[in-house]
Short mmCIF file of C-alpha atoms in Angstrom, two decimals:
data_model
loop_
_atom_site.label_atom_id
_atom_site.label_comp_id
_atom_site.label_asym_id
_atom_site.label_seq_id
_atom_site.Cartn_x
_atom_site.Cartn_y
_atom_site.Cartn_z
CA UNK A 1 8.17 -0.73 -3.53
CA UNK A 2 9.76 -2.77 -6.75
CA UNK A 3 9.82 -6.36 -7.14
CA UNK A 4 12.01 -8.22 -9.36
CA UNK A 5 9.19 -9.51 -11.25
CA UNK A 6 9.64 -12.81 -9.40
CA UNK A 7 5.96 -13.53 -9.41
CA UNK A 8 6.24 -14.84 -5.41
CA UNK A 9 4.30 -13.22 -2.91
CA UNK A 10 6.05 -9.80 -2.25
CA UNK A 11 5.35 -7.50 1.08
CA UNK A 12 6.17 -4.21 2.87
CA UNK A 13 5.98 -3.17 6.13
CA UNK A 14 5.52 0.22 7.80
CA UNK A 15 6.34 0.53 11.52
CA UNK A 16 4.61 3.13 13.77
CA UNK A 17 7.20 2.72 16.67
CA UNK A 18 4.22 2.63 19.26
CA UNK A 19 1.30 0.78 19.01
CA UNK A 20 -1.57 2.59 17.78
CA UNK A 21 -5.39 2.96 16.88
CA UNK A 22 -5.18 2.07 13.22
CA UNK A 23 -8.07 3.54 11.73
CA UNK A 24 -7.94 3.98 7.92
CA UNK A 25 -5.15 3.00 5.74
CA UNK A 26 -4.02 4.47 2.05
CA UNK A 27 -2.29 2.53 -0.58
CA UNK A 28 -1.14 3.83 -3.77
CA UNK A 29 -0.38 1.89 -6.54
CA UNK A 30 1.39 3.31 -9.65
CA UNK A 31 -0.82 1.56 -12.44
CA UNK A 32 -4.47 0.68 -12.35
CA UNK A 33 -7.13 -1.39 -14.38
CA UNK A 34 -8.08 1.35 -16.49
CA UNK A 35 -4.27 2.13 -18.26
CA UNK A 36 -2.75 0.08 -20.87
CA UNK A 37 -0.18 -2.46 -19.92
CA UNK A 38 3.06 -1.82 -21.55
CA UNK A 39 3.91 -4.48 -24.69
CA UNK A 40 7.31 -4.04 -26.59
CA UNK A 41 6.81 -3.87 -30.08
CA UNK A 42 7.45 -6.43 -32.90
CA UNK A 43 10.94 -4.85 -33.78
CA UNK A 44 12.09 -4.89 -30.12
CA UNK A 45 12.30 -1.17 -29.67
CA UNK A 46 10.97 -0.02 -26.59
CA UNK A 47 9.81 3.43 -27.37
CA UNK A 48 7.90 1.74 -31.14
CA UNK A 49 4.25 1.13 -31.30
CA UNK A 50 3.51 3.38 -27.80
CA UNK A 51 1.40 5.93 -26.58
CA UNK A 52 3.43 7.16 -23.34
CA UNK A 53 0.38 6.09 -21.76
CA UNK A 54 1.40 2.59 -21.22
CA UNK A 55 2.26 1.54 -17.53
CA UNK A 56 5.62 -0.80 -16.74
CA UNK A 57 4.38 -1.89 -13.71
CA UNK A 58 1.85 -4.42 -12.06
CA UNK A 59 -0.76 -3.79 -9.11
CA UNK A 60 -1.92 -6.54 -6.93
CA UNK A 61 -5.15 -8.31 -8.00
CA UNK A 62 -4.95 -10.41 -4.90
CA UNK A 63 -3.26 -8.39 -2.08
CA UNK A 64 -3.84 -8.83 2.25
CA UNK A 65 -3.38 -5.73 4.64
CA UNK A 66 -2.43 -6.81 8.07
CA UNK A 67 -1.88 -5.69 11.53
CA UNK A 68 0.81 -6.44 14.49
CA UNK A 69 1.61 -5.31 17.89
CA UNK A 70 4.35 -7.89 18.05
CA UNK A 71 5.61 -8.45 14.76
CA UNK A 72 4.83 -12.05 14.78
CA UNK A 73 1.07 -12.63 15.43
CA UNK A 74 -0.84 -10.68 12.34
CA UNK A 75 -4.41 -9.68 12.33
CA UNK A 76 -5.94 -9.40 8.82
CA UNK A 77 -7.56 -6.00 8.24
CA UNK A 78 -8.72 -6.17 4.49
CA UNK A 79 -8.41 -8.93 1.38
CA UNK A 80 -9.45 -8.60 -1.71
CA UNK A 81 -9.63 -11.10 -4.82
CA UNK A 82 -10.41 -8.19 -7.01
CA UNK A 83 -7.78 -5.39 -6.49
CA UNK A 84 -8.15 -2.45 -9.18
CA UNK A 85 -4.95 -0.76 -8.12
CA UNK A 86 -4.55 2.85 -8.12
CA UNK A 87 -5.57 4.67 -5.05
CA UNK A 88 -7.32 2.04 -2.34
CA UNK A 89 -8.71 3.40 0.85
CA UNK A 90 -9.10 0.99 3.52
CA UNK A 91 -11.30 1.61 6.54
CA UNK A 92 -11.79 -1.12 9.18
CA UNK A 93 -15.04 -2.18 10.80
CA UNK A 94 -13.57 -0.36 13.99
CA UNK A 95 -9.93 0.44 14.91
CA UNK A 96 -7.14 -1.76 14.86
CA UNK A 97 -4.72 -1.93 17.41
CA UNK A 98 -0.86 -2.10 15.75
CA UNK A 99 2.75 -1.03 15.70
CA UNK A 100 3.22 -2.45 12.22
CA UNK A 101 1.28 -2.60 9.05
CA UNK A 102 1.60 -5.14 6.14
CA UNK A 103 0.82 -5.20 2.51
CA UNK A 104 1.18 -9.19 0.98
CA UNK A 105 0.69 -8.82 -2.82
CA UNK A 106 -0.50 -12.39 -3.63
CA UNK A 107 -1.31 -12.31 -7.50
CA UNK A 108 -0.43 -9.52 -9.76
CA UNK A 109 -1.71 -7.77 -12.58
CA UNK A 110 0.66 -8.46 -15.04
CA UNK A 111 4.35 -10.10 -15.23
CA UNK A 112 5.62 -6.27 -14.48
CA UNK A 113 7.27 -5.31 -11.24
CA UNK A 114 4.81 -4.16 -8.47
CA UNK A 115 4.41 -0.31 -8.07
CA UNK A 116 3.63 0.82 -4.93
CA UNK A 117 4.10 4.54 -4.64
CA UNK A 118 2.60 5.52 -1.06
CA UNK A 119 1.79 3.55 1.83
CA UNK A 120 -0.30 5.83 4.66
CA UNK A 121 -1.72 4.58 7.85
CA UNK A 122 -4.33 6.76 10.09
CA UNK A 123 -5.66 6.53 13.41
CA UNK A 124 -4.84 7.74 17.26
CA UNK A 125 -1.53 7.29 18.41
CA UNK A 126 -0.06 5.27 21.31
CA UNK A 127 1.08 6.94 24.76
CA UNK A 128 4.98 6.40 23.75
CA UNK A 129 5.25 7.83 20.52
CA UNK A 130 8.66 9.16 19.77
CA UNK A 131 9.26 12.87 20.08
CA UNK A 132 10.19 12.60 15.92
CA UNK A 133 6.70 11.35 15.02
CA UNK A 134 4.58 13.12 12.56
CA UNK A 135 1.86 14.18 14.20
CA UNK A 136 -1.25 16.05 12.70
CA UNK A 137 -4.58 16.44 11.20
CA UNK A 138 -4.96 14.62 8.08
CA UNK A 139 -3.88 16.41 4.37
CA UNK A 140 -7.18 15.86 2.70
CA UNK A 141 -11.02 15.36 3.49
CA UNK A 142 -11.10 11.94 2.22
CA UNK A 143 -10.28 10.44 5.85
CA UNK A 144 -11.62 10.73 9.00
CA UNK A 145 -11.73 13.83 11.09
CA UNK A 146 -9.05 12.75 14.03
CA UNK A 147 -6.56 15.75 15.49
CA UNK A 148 -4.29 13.96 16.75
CA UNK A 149 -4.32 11.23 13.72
CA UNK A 150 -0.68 9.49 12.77
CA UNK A 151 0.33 9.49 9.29
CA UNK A 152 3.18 6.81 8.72
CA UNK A 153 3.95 7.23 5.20
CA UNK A 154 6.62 5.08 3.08
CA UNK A 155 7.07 5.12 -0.64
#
């Protein structure tokens, strides 16, 4: 995901084309708080004054993850005030039942387009999943231990 740079709220959307057990949720974000922002130099050129290390793009400091069997009524499932970006695993109280998942970005990091590189949802899946689902246990041991976990994944 790429904004504009607007500075208005910007979202994505993943749909699971069945409503599911939503049980931990993955975003990646191409910068976090611990990289230097990007600042052109005094002459203008963009490659002056750099160390390659320097990130062109903004997390959310402010950001909502959201829920929907419907697409129209949404059920909160984390805020933050105080988003770090990077990797940000999100784990609900208990399971959350949804067909689509929302990020809102509501403040950003710096004037630089959002990054958001990877967008994963977990959990059990619903009774009509399509045959072309992706279906499997999870890729790492950072989640939870679910065979027959989803993994909806959009860059």
């Amino acid at each position: 995901m790429r904004d504009q740079g607007t500075g208005r709220p910007q979202w994505i959307s993943v749909d699971l084309h069945a409503v599911c057990r939503i049980g931990w949720i993955r975003l990646t974000f191409e910068g976090d708080a611990s990289e230097p922002l990007f600042a052109p130099h005094a002459t203008g050129h963009p490659r002056c004054g750099t160390t390659a290390r320097e990130i062109r793009s903004s997390y959310p400091l402010e950001f909502v993850v959201e829920a929907s069997t419907d697409h129209c009524a949404w059920t909160s499932v984390y805020r933050t005030a105080a988003g770090t970006g990077g990797v940000v695993n999100i784990q609900p109280v208990r399971p959350v039942a949804g067909r689509w998942v929302r990020m809102t970005s509501l403040r950003r990091s710096s004037s630089h387009p959002l990054g958001l590189s990877g967008f994963e949802v977990y959990g059990t899946a619903g009774e009509r999943r399509p045959a072309g689902a992706v279906l499997g246990a999870l890729p790492d041991r950072s989640g939870p231990r679910d065979p027959a976990a989803i993994r909806a994944v959009r860059p």
